[in-house]
Structure formats: structure tokens, C-alpha cells
CSV table of C-alpha atoms and ligand atoms in Angstrom, one decimal:
chain,number,residue,atom,x,y,z
A,699,UNK,CA,137.5,72.9,132.8
A,700,UNK,CA,137.7,71.3,136.2
A,701,UNK,CA,138.3,73.8,139.0
A,702,UNK,CA,141.2,72.9,141.2
A,703,UNK,CA,139.7,74.6,144.3
A,704,UNK,CA,138.5,72.5,147.1
A,705,UNK,CA,135.3,74.1,148.4
A,706,UNK,CA,132.3,75.4,146.4
A,707,UNK,CA,133.6,78.9,146.3
A,708,UNK,CA,137.3,78.0,146.5
A,709,UNK,CA,139.8,79.2,145.7
A,710,UNK,CA,143.0,79.2,143.9
A,711,UNK,CA,141.5,78.7,140.4
A,712,UNK,CA,138.7,81.1,140.5
A,713,UNK,CA,140.7,83.5,138.4
A,714,UNK,CA,140.6,81.2,135.5
A,715,UNK,CA,137.2,79.6,136.0
A,716,UNK,CA,135.2,82.8,136.6
A,717,UNK,CA,133.6,82.7,133.2
A,718,UNK,CA,133.7,78.9,132.9
A,719,UNK,CA,135.6,79.4,129.8
A,720,UNK,CA,139.1,78.5,130.9
A,721,UNK,CA,142.1,80.6,131.0
A,722,UNK,CA,141.4,84.1,129.8
A,723,UNK,CA,143.5,85.8,127.2
A,724,UNK,CA,146.0,88.2,128.7
A,725,UNK,CA,144.5,91.7,128.5
A,726,UNK,CA,146.5,94.8,129.3
A,727,UNK,CA,144.9,96.4,132.3
A,728,UNK,CA,143.5,99.8,131.2
A,729,UNK,CA,143.5,101.2,134.8
A,730,UNK,CA,146.1,100.6,137.5
A,731,UNK,CA,145.4,97.8,139.9
A,732,UNK,CA,144.3,99.2,143.2
A,733,UNK,CA,146.4,97.4,145.8
A,734,UNK,CA,146.4,97.3,149.5
A,735,UNK,CA,149.2,95.6,151.5
A,736,UNK,CA,148.5,94.3,155.0
A,737,UNK,CA,151.8,93.8,156.7
A,738,UNK,CA,153.6,96.2,154.4
A,739,UNK,CA,156.8,96.4,156.5
A,740,UNK,CA,157.4,92.7,156.6
A,741,UNK,CA,159.3,90.4,154.3
A,742,UNK,CA,156.4,89.6,151.9
A,743,UNK,CA,155.1,93.2,152.2
A,744,UNK,CA,158.4,94.8,151.2
A,745,UNK,CA,158.9,92.3,148.4
A,746,UNK,CA,155.4,93.2,147.1
A,747,UNK,CA,156.2,96.9,147.2
A,748,UNK,CA,159.5,96.3,145.5
A,749,UNK,CA,157.6,94.9,142.5
A,750,UNK,CA,155.1,97.8,142.7
A,751,UNK,CA,158.1,100.2,142.5
A,752,UNK,CA,159.4,98.4,139.4
A,753,UNK,CA,156.2,98.7,137.5
A,754,UNK,CA,155.2,102.4,137.5
A,755,UNK,CA,151.6,103.0,136.4
A,756,UNK,CA,150.6,99.4,136.9
A,757,UNK,CA,149.5,99.7,140.5
A,758,UNK,CA,147.8,102.3,142.6
A,759,UNK,CA,148.5,101.8,146.3
A,760,UNK,CA,145.4,102.2,148.4
A,761,UNK,CA,146.4,101.3,152.0
A,762,UNK,CA,149.5,100.0,153.8
A,763,UNK,CA,149.5,98.6,157.3
A,764,UNK,CA,152.1,97.6,159.8
A,765,UNK,CA,152.2,96.7,163.5
A,766,UNK,CA,154.9,98.8,165.3
A,767,UNK,CA,157.4,100.3,162.8
A,768,UNK,CA,155.8,103.7,162.1
A,769,UNK,CA,158.9,105.2,160.6
A,770,UNK,CA,159.2,102.4,158.0
A,771,UNK,CA,155.5,102.4,157.3
A,772,UNK,CA,155.5,106.2,156.6
A,773,UNK,CA,158.6,105.8,154.3
A,774,UNK,CA,156.8,103.2,152.3
A,775,UNK,CA,153.5,105.1,152.2
A,776,UNK,CA,155.3,108.2,150.9
A,777,UNK,CA,157.4,106.3,148.4
A,778,UNK,CA,154.4,104.5,147.0
A,779,UNK,CA,151.9,107.4,147.3
A,780,UNK,CA,149.5,105.4,149.4
A,781,UNK,CA,146.2,107.0,150.3
A,782,UNK,CA,146.1,105.5,153.8
A,783,UNK,CA,148.7,104.2,156.3
A,784,UNK,CA,147.6,102.3,159.4
A,785,UNK,CA,149.8,101.3,162.4
A,786,UNK,CA,148.5,98.5,164.7
A,787,UNK,CA,150.0,99.7,167.9
A,788,UNK,CA,148.3,102.9,169.1
A,789,UNK,CA,151.5,104.1,170.8
A,790,UNK,CA,153.1,104.7,167.4
A,791,UNK,CA,150.2,106.8,166.0
A,792,UNK,CA,151.9,110.1,166.9
A,793,UNK,CA,155.1,109.2,165.0
A,794,UNK,CA,153.1,108.1,162.0
A,795,UNK,CA,151.1,111.3,161.9
A,796,UNK,CA,154.2,113.4,162.3
A,797,UNK,CA,156.0,111.6,159.5
A,798,UNK,CA,153.0,111.9,157.2
A,799,UNK,CA,152.1,115.5,158.0
A,800,UNK,CA,151.7,117.6,154.8
A,801,UNK,CA,151.8,114.5,152.5
A,802,UNK,CA,148.0,114.2,152.2
A,803,UNK,CA,148.3,110.5,153.3
A,804,UNK,CA,145.7,109.7,155.9
A,805,UNK,CA,146.9,108.0,159.1
A,806,UNK,CA,145.1,105.8,161.5
A,807,UNK,CA,146.0,103.4,164.3
A,808,UNK,CA,144.6,100.3,166.1
A,809,UNK,CA,143.4,96.8,165.1
A,810,UNK,CA,140.0,98.0,164.1
A,811,UNK,CA,141.6,100.6,161.7
A,812,UNK,CA,143.7,97.8,160.1
A,813,UNK,CA,140.4,95.9,159.4
A,814,UNK,CA,138.9,99.1,158.0
A,815,UNK,CA,141.9,99.5,155.8
A,816,UNK,CA,141.4,96.0,154.5
A,817,UNK,CA,137.8,97.1,153.5
A,818,UNK,CA,139.0,100.2,151.6
A,819,UNK,CA,137.9,99.5,147.9
A,820,UNK,CA,140.8,97.7,146.2
A,821,UNK,CA,141.2,95.2,143.3
A,822,UNK,CA,143.7,93.2,145.2
A,823,UNK,CA,144.6,92.9,148.9
A,824,UNK,CA,148.0,91.3,149.8
A,825,UNK,CA,147.4,89.6,153.1
A,826,UNK,CA,150.9,89.5,154.6
A,827,UNK,CA,150.4,89.9,158.3
A,828,UNK,CA,152.2,87.2,160.2
A,829,UNK,CA,150.3,84.8,162.4
A,830,UNK,CA,146.8,84.5,163.7
A,831,UNK,CA,146.8,88.3,164.0
A,832,UNK,CA,146.1,88.3,160.3
A,833,UNK,CA,142.8,86.5,160.6
A,834,UNK,CA,140.4,89.3,161.1
A,835,UNK,CA,142.0,91.7,158.6
A,836,UNK,CA,142.2,89.0,156.0
A,837,UNK,CA,138.5,88.1,156.5
A,838,UNK,CA,137.7,91.8,156.2
A,839,UNK,CA,139.7,91.9,152.9
A,840,UNK,CA,137.7,89.0,151.6
A,841,UNK,CA,134.4,90.8,152.1
A,842,UNK,CA,135.2,93.0,149.1
A,843,UNK,CA,134.7,90.2,146.6
A,844,UNK,CA,137.9,91.1,144.7
A,845,UNK,CA,141.3,89.3,144.9
A,846,UNK,CA,143.0,88.2,148.1
A,847,UNK,CA,146.6,87.4,147.6
A,848,UNK,CA,147.2,85.1,150.6
A,849,UNK,CA,150.6,85.0,152.3
A,850,UNK,CA,149.0,84.6,155.7
A,851,UNK,CA,148.9,80.8,155.7
A,852,UNK,CA,147.6,80.9,159.3
A,853,UNK,CA,144.2,82.0,158.0
A,854,UNK,CA,143.8,78.7,156.1
A,855,UNK,CA,145.5,76.7,158.9
A,856,UNK,CA,143.3,78.0,161.7
A,857,UNK,CA,140.1,78.7,159.9
A,858,UNK,CA,140.3,76.9,156.5
A,859,UNK,CA,136.7,75.9,155.9
A,860,UNK,CA,135.3,79.0,157.4
A,861,UNK,CA,137.5,81.2,155.3
A,862,UNK,CA,136.6,79.4,152.1
A,863,UNK,CA,132.9,79.7,152.9
A,864,UNK,CA,133.5,83.4,153.6
A,865,UNK,CA,135.3,83.9,150.3
A,866,UNK,CA,132.5,82.0,148.5
A,867,UNK,CA,129.9,84.4,149.9
A,868,UNK,CA,131.5,87.5,148.5
A,869,UNK,CA,132.8,85.8,145.4
A,870,UNK,CA,136.4,86.9,146.3
A,871,UNK,CA,139.2,85.2,144.4
A,872,UNK,CA,142.0,83.6,146.4
A,873,UNK,CA,145.5,83.5,145.0
A,874,UNK,CA,148.2,81.6,146.9
A,875,UNK,CA,151.4,83.5,147.7
A,876,UNK,CA,153.3,80.7,149.5
A,877,UNK,CA,155.8,79.5,146.9
A,878,UNK,CA,154.9,75.8,147.1
A,879,UNK,CA,151.2,76.6,146.7
A,880,UNK,CA,151.9,79.0,143.9
A,881,UNK,CA,153.9,76.2,142.3
A,882,UNK,CA,151.0,73.7,142.8
A,883,UNK,CA,148.5,76.2,141.4
A,884,UNK,CA,150.6,76.5,138.2
A,885,UNK,CA,151.4,72.8,138.0
A,886,UNK,CA,147.8,71.8,138.3
A,887,UNK,CA,146.7,74.2,135.6
A,888,UNK,CA,143.5,72.9,134.0
A,889,UNK,CA,144.0,69.3,135.2
A,890,UNK,CA,140.8,67.6,136.4
A,891,UNK,CA,140.7,67.1,140.2
A,892,UNK,CA,140.2,63.3,139.8
A,893,UNK,CA,143.5,63.0,137.9
A,894,UNK,CA,145.6,64.3,140.7
A,895,UNK,CA,147.2,61.5,142.6
A,896,UNK,CA,149.5,63.4,144.9
A,897,UNK,CA,150.8,66.9,145.7
A,898,UNK,CA,154.3,67.0,147.0
A,899,UNK,CA,155.5,70.2,148.7
A,900,UNK,CA,159.3,70.6,149.0
A,901,UNK,CA,161.0,71.8,152.1
A,902,UNK,CA,164.6,73.2,152.2
A,903,UNK,CA,165.2,71.2,155.4
A,904,UNK,CA,166.3,74.4,157.1
A,905,UNK,CA,169.8,75.2,158.5
A,906,UNK,CA,169.9,72.0,160.7
A,907,UNK,CA,168.9,69.4,158.2
A,908,UNK,CA,172.0,67.3,159.0
A,909,UNK,CA,172.3,68.1,162.7
A,910,UNK,CA,171.9,65.4,165.4
A,911,UNK,CA,169.5,65.8,168.3
A,912,UNK,CA,172.3,66.7,170.7
A,913,UNK,CA,173.4,69.7,168.6
A,914,UNK,CA,169.8,70.6,167.9
A,915,UNK,CA,169.2,71.0,171.7
A,916,UNK,CA,171.8,73.7,171.8
A,917,UNK,CA,170.7,75.7,168.7
A,918,UNK,CA,170.6,79.5,169.4
A,919,UNK,CA,168.0,81.9,168.0
A,920,UNK,CA,170.7,83.5,165.9
A,921,UNK,CA,171.6,80.2,164.3
A,922,UNK,CA,167.9,79.3,163.7
A,923,UNK,CA,167.3,82.7,162.1
A,924,UNK,CA,170.0,82.1,159.4
A,925,UNK,CA,168.0,80.3,156.7
A,926,UNK,CA,170.2,78.8,154.0
A,927,UNK,CA,168.0,79.8,151.0
A,928,UNK,CA,165.2,82.1,151.8
A,929,UNK,CA,165.1,85.6,153.4
A,930,UNK,CA,161.9,85.8,155.4
A,931,UNK,CA,160.4,87.1,158.7
A,932,UNK,CA,161.6,85.7,162.0
A,933,UNK,CA,158.6,83.5,162.8
A,934,UNK,CA,158.5,81.6,159.5
A,935,UNK,CA,162.3,81.3,159.5
A,936,UNK,CA,162.1,79.4,162.8
A,937,UNK,CA,159.1,77.4,161.5
A,938,UNK,CA,161.3,76.4,158.5
A,939,UNK,CA,164.0,75.2,160.8
A,940,UNK,CA,161.6,73.0,162.9
A,941,UNK,CA,159.7,71.9,159.7
A,942,UNK,CA,156.5,73.2,161.4
A,943,UNK,CA,156.3,75.6,158.4
A,944,UNK,CA,155.9,72.6,156.0
A,945,UNK,CA,153.3,71.1,158.4
A,946,UNK,CA,151.3,74.3,158.2
A,947,UNK,CA,151.7,74.3,154.5
A,948,UNK,CA,150.3,70.8,154.2
A,949,UNK,CA,147.2,72.1,155.9
A,950,UNK,CA,147.1,75.1,153.7
A,951,UNK,CA,147.4,72.9,150.6
A,952,UNK,CA,144.5,70.7,151.9
A,953,UNK,CA,142.3,73.8,151.8
A,954,UNK,CA,143.5,75.2,148.5
A,955,UNK,CA,143.5,72.1,146.3
A,956,UNK,CA,141.0,69.2,145.7
A,957,UNK,CA,142.9,66.4,147.4
A,958,UNK,CA,142.5,64.4,150.6
A,959,UNK,CA,145.0,64.6,153.5
A,960,UNK,CA,146.7,61.3,152.5
A,961,UNK,CA,147.4,62.7,149.0
A,962,UNK,CA,149.7,65.4,150.4
A,963,UNK,CA,153.3,64.9,151.1
A,964,UNK,CA,156.5,66.8,151.9
A,965,UNK,CA,159.9,66.0,150.6
A,966,UNK,CA,163.2,67.7,151.6
A,967,UNK,CA,164.9,69.5,148.7
A,968,UNK,CA,167.9,71.4,150.0
A,969,UNK,CA,168.3,73.6,146.9
A,970,UNK,CA,164.8,75.1,147.1
A,971,UNK,CA,164.5,75.3,143.3
A,972,UNK,CA,161.6,72.9,142.8
A,973,UNK,CA,158.8,74.2,144.9
A,974,UNK,CA,156.1,71.7,144.2
A,975,UNK,CA,155.4,68.4,142.4
A,976,UNK,CA,152.0,67.4,141.2
A,977,UNK,CA,151.7,63.7,140.4
A,978,UNK,CA,149.0,62.7,137.9
A,979,UNK,CA,147.2,59.4,137.1
A,980,UNK,CA,148.9,59.1,133.8
A,981,UNK,CA,152.4,59.0,135.4
A,982,UNK,CA,153.2,62.6,134.6
A,983,UNK,CA,154.8,64.8,137.3
A,984,UNK,CA,154.3,68.5,136.9
A,985,UNK,CA,156.8,70.7,138.8
A,986,UNK,CA,157.3,74.4,139.1
A,987,UNK,CA,160.9,75.6,139.4
A,988,UNK,CA,162.3,79.0,140.1
A,989,UNK,CA,165.1,80.7,142.1
A,990,UNK,CA,164.1,80.9,145.7
A,991,UNK,CA,162.8,84.5,145.8
A,992,UNK,CA,159.3,85.4,147.0
A,993,UNK,CA,158.9,88.0,144.3
A,994,UNK,CA,158.2,85.2,141.7
A,995,UNK,CA,155.1,83.9,143.5
A,996,UNK,CA,154.1,87.4,144.6
A,997,UNK,CA,154.2,88.6,141.0
A,998,UNK,CA,151.9,85.7,140.0
A,999,UNK,CA,149.4,86.4,142.8
A,1000,UNK,CA,149.2,90.1,141.7
A,1001,UNK,CA,149.1,89.7,138.0
A,1002,UNK,CA,147.5,86.4,137.2
A,1003,UNK,CA,146.4,85.5,134.5
A,1004,UNK,CA,149.0,87.9,133.3
A,1005,UNK,CA,152.7,87.7,134.3
A,1006,UNK,CA,154.8,90.4,135.9
A,1007,UNK,CA,158.5,90.8,135.1
A,1008,UNK,CA,160.7,90.4,138.1
A,1009,UNK,CA,164.5,90.8,138.5
A,1010,UNK,CA,164.7,87.4,140.2
A,1011,UNK,CA,167.8,85.6,139.0
A,1012,UNK,CA,167.1,83.2,136.2
A,1013,UNK,CA,167.8,79.5,136.7
A,1014,UNK,CA,170.8,78.0,135.1
A,1015,UNK,CA,170.4,74.3,135.4
A,1016,UNK,CA,173.9,73.6,134.1
A,1017,UNK,CA,175.4,75.6,136.9
A,1018,UNK,CA,173.0,74.1,139.4
A,1019,UNK,CA,174.1,70.6,138.2
A,1020,UNK,CA,172.1,68.6,140.7
A,1021,UNK,CA,168.8,68.8,142.4
A,1022,UNK,CA,168.5,66.4,145.4
A,1023,UNK,CA,165.6,65.1,147.4
A,1024,UNK,CA,165.3,63.2,150.6
A,1025,UNK,CA,162.7,62.0,153.1
A,1026,UNK,CA,162.1,64.2,156.1
A,1027,UNK,CA,163.4,62.8,159.4
A,1028,UNK,CA,160.4,62.8,161.7
A,1029,UNK,CA,162.4,61.8,164.8
A,1030,UNK,CA,164.6,65.0,164.7
A,1031,UNK,CA,161.8,67.2,163.2
A,1032,UNK,CA,158.5,65.9,164.7
A,1033,UNK,CA,156.5,69.1,164.0
A,1034,UNK,CA,155.8,68.1,160.4
A,1035,UNK,CA,154.0,64.9,161.4
A,1036,UNK,CA,152.3,66.6,164.3
A,1037,UNK,CA,150.7,69.2,162.0
A,1038,UNK,CA,149.6,66.4,159.6
A,1039,UNK,CA,147.9,64.7,162.5
A,1040,UNK,CA,145.9,67.8,163.5
A,1041,UNK,CA,144.6,67.9,159.9
A,1042,UNK,CA,143.3,64.4,160.3
A,1043,UNK,CA,141.9,65.2,163.8
A,1044,UNK,CA,140.1,68.2,162.3
A,1045,UNK,CA,138.0,70.8,164.1
A,1046,UNK,CA,140.0,73.4,166.0
A,1047,UNK,CA,143.1,71.1,166.3
A,1048,UNK,CA,145.1,73.0,163.6
A,1049,UNK,CA,144.1,76.3,165.2
A,1050,UNK,CA,145.4,75.0,168.6
A,1051,UNK,CA,148.6,73.7,166.9
A,1052,UNK,CA,149.2,77.1,165.3
A,1053,UNK,CA,148.5,79.1,168.4
A,1054,UNK,CA,150.8,76.9,170.5
A,1055,UNK,CA,153.5,77.1,167.9
A,1056,UNK,CA,153.3,81.0,167.8
A,1057,UNK,CA,153.7,81.1,171.6
A,1058,UNK,CA,156.5,78.5,171.6
A,1059,UNK,CA,158.5,80.2,168.8
A,1060,UNK,CA,158.3,83.6,170.7
A,1061,UNK,CA,159.6,81.8,173.8
A,1062,UNK,CA,162.5,80.3,171.9
A,1063,UNK,CA,163.4,83.7,170.4
A,1064,UNK,CA,163.3,85.1,173.9
A,1065,UNK,CA,165.7,82.3,175.0
A,1066,UNK,CA,163.1,80.9,177.4
A,1067,UNK,CA,163.1,77.5,175.8
A,1068,UNK,CA,165.4,75.5,173.6
A,1069,UNK,CA,165.0,74.7,169.9
A,1070,UNK,CA,163.7,71.1,170.5
A,1071,UNK,CA,161.3,72.4,173.1
A,1072,UNK,CA,159.3,74.2,170.4
A,1073,UNK,CA,157.8,71.0,169.1
A,1074,UNK,CA,157.5,69.3,172.5
A,1075,UNK,CA,155.7,72.4,173.9
A,1076,UNK,CA,153.2,72.3,171.0
A,1077,UNK,CA,152.8,68.5,171.4
A,1078,UNK,CA,152.1,69.0,175.2
A,1079,UNK,CA,149.6,71.8,174.4
A,1080,UNK,CA,147.7,69.6,171.9
A,1081,UNK,CA,147.6,66.7,174.4
A,1082,UNK,CA,146.4,68.9,177.3
A,1083,UNK,CA,143.9,70.7,175.1
A,1084,UNK,CA,142.5,67.3,174.0
A,1085,UNK,CA,142.3,66.1,177.6
A,1086,UNK,CA,140.5,69.3,178.7
A,1087,UNK,CA,138.0,69.0,175.8
A,1088,UNK,CA,139.3,72.3,174.3
A,1089,UNK,CA,139.6,70.8,170.8
A,1090,UNK,CA,136.2,71.0,169.3
A,1091,UNK,CA,134.3,72.3,166.3
A,1092,UNK,CA,134.1,76.0,165.4
A,1093,UNK,CA,132.0,77.3,162.6
A,1094,UNK,CA,132.7,81.0,163.0
A,1095,UNK,CA,135.8,83.1,163.0
A,1096,UNK,CA,135.0,84.1,166.6
A,1097,UNK,CA,135.0,80.5,167.6
A,1098,UNK,CA,138.4,79.9,166.0
A,1099,UNK,CA,139.8,83.0,167.7
A,1100,UNK,CA,138.4,81.8,171.0
A,1101,UNK,CA,140.2,78.4,170.5
A,1102,UNK,CA,143.3,80.2,169.5
A,1103,UNK,CA,143.2,82.3,172.7
A,1104,UNK,CA,142.6,79.2,174.9
A,1105,UNK,CA,145.5,77.5,173.3
A,1106,UNK,CA,147.8,80.4,173.9
A,1107,UNK,CA,146.9,80.6,177.6
A,1108,UNK,CA,147.4,76.8,177.9
A,1109,UNK,CA,150.8,77.0,176.2
A,1110,UNK,CA,152.0,79.8,178.5
A,1111,UNK,CA,151.3,77.5,181.5
A,1112,UNK,CA,153.6,74.9,180.0
A,1113,UNK,CA,156.6,77.3,179.6
A,1114,UNK,CA,159.3,77.6,182.3
A,1115,UNK,CA,159.2,80.6,184.7
B,1204,NAD,P1,157.3,89.5,158.8
B,1204,NAD,O1,157.4,89.2,160.2
B,1204,NAD,O2,158.4,89.9,158.0
B,1204,NAD,O3,156.2,90.7,158.6
B,1204,NAD,C1,155.0,90.6,159.2
B,1204,NAD,C2,154.1,91.9,158.9
B,1204,NAD,O4,152.9,91.8,159.7
B,1204,NAD,C3,154.8,93.2,159.4
B,1204,NAD,O5,154.4,94.2,158.5
B,1204,NAD,C4,154.2,93.5,160.7
B,1204,NAD,O6,154.2,94.8,161.1
B,1204,NAD,C5,152.8,92.9,160.6
B,1204,NAD,N1,152.3,92.5,161.9
B,1204,NAD,C6,152.8,91.7,162.8
B,1204,NAD,N2,152.0,91.5,163.8
B,1204,NAD,C7,150.9,92.2,163.6
B,1204,NAD,C8,149.7,92.5,164.3
B,1204,NAD,N3,149.5,91.9,165.5
B,1204,NAD,N4,148.8,93.3,163.7
B,1204,NAD,C9,149.0,93.8,162.5
B,1204,NAD,N5,150.1,93.6,161.8
B,1204,NAD,C10,151.0,92.8,162.3
B,1204,NAD,O7,156.5,88.2,158.2
B,1204,NAD,P2,156.7,87.6,156.7
B,1204,NAD,O8,157.8,86.7,156.7
B,1204,NAD,O9,156.5,88.7,155.7
B,1204,NAD,O10,155.4,86.7,156.6
B,1204,NAD,C11,154.1,87.2,156.5
B,1204,NAD,C12,153.1,86.0,156.2
B,1204,NAD,O11,153.5,85.5,155.0
B,1204,NAD,C13,153.2,84.9,157.2
B,1204,NAD,O12,152.0,84.4,157.4
B,1204,NAD,C14,154.1,83.9,156.6
B,1204,NAD,O13,153.9,82.6,157.0
B,1204,NAD,C15,153.8,84.1,155.1
B,1204,NAD,N6,154.8,83.7,154.2
B,1204,NAD,C16,156.0,84.4,154.2
B,1204,NAD,C17,157.0,84.0,153.3
B,1204,NAD,C18,158.3,84.8,153.3
B,1204,NAD,O14,159.1,84.5,152.5
B,1204,NAD,N7,158.6,85.7,154.2
B,1204,NAD,C19,156.8,83.0,152.4
B,1204,NAD,C20,155.6,82.3,152.4
B,1204,NAD,C21,154.6,82.7,153.3
B,1205,MG,MG1,156.3,78.2,151.7
């Protein structure tokens, strides 16, 4: 069969091509799947653990990590009988140790300890830390040569080729968690790469799909955090409202699937039921549909080539009645095109875009800039970075992290105050 992954060692389809014999017959796992969740207290992390809790005996939780919420981390570690719990911020170590006293669960703190947790032997590591902070732990997870269930899209956006090479070296298998990419993975199936004409990712359009620029300029963080269809962490919810999320996802898709940048498109689909459309040379369009709930793509990433039952509401097309699609409006939502341009620019441009966006989103949530300023700040950072020769080529993770740091510093100089 033709692998759908892009690079030599890539990626999404290694699960079914490992033996070169196509999709393997489902086999009931004899032993529980040893699972680590990086970013366990987040939206994807808790959805993952929700599934784990629904399938007793199927998973064995190795390590759980979080950044600052030690109470919640301890609760999850106890509930799922984890062997190790790691908190990123050292200041919360005392609380974590206190909550885990007498449980037999090991506690640790700090960024290096999170990386070490990612290296604890596991069959699958759910990489669900938000932002570029997830890069080093996700790279560490990939060293095991087992399965990386990738929610942290920033890893592919900022360090795509380097990450794929890294996976190739260890033989690790990459399963996409992002719903659109999970949809594309399924829709492509065993299709030969040369037969794929286009991959279309859908975007809900966010809460301001129909708002004019004047209203957009006055959007508050509370309004932007109210996503119409999906329940997600704060950063990705804001990215969904600006359409930056879809831009990051186009870059993610470029690295996951064997297509050129011009074969990737985004279409607005307000119902968020169709997650991806794969258009083929014979005129067929393969789509993946499901109720907008991350537990469906998470289940696939954990269980493939098996399936895992979820309580996600089943689709009733008669009740739904209509599924609508429209072109994105680039003048009101410029972030989407901007991200696509960084993909064409190449080198560290996507890493600079991502870092600038993380800083701008935080500034918006802190009410330091307006909603429309998010995209204009990122655009200004890209322009200045280009002018200063900061956009170049990086062939190591350290190089990417350095470019990310430069971009953050530059973006902060562009913010008011
Ligand atoms: P979230 O904000 O809800 O959770 C983030 C997790 O990362 C938390 O556990 C937090 O403690 C941890 N974390 C944050 N900063 C950290 C740091 N510096 N060091 C270590 N840990 C840190 O985020 P989320 O919505 O679950 O998203 C996680 C990732 O999954 C993101 O990359 C996002 O783009 C991607 N994703 C999320 C969804 C979704 O529905 N939420 C869908 C698709 C993709
Ligand atoms: Mg998505």
C-alpha cells in the first residue's frame, strides 16, 4: 500500500504500514496499553482520561503531567492510579507531594522532570501540552519509538521536518489527534499519494463568523472564549475565533500528509460535523463526519487500528437537516492566509508565526490589545523578523527554540505599554 505519510519515517500511517502488509486485523490487546498523558489537566488531557476511565483494564497510566494545577493533577493521578505525576512549576511541588503522600505515586517538578516523564517506558504518549512549551517533551516522547498521539500541533508547525526526522530515527509512530487531521487520516485510508488532489480542512468559523470589522474590534476575551461548537483550552479557542487555528492546521496537514501546500485548503463549515474532505483524482470526495467532541479523534489515536467505544452523541442527519459550507473571509480573518504564507516562506517562518501568535493571544486575554490586533501584531512581527534577518533555516530543535524565543522578544516590543 502507499503510505500517506510525507517524510521517510512519517507519520500518520505508520500504524498500518509497519509490516508493509496493509491494515492489520484487529487484535485484542493482551496487556493494558501503557499510557502517559502530557498536559493531563487540559481539555485534551481530561478527555483522554475520561476515555481511560470508561475502559477499565484497557489502559495502565504511567505518567501524568501538568503545568500549575497541582490539586487537579493529584486528583487525576489518584483516580487513574498513575505511577508518576509531574508538575511544571516548581512552586507547586509541595502541594503535589502533600496530595500524593501515602498513595505510592511518585511526584516530581520542573520542565526537565516533564521531559523525563515523557521518556518513562510507555506504549503511547498523548502529547497534549499547549503551545511551543510542548516541543521538548514531545520530542522526548518520540525517542521511545512507540506511539505519539499528537495533539500539540505547535510541534509540527514550528519544527515539522525536524520532528518527522526525529520520529523516523526512533521508529516512533505518529497518530494525529486534531479532529481534521484524524478525519484526513481516515479518509485517505490506503489511497496512493498520487491520487490525492486536495485536502480540505473545515473550520467552524468561530463565534464571530458573521461579524463586521467594527464589531470585531470591540470583541472581549469572554466573547472570544465562547466557542459555538467545541469545548477547548483558552489558547486554541482564541485561535479558532481568529482562524489562526486553521492556519496552523494547514501547516500541520502539510507535514502529516503527502501533499504540496497548494493542495491544502480550508473551508468554513459552521456545524463542525464534517471534519475533513479528501478529494481524489477519480472525482470521489472522502469525508469524515462525527459530532464535534474530541473524544472521537482521541479514541482513534489511542486505539488504532482498533476502535474504542465513546459516549459521543451519534449523528442524526435527519435532525441536522443541512450541512453548509462557505469560503473564509480573508479580509476579516487575515490570520489564515498569513499562516499559509509562512508555509510557503519555509524555514523558521512558521515557528516565528506561532511564537508571535502565542504572545499576542496572551496579550489579548490580558486585555492589553484588541481582537483584531492579534493578527496585526503577528503580521508586524513577521515583517520585522524578516527585515532583521531573523527568519532563517533551523535543522535542530534548539535552533527552532532559539527562533521561537527571538520572535517572542520581538513581539513583546510591538505590544503597547
Ligand atoms: P489546555 O490549555 O486545556 O491544556 C494545556 C495543558 O498543557 C494543561 O495540562 C497545562 O497544565 C499544560 N501546560 C501548559 N503550559 C505548560 C508548560 N509550559 N509546561 C508544561 N505543561 C504545560 O489546552 P488544550 O485545549 O487541551 O490543547 C492542548 C493541545 O492540543 C494544543 O496544542 C491544542 O492546539 C491541541 N488541540 C486541542 C484541541 C481541543 O479540543 N482542546 C483540539 C485539537 C488540538
Ligand atoms: Mg482542529
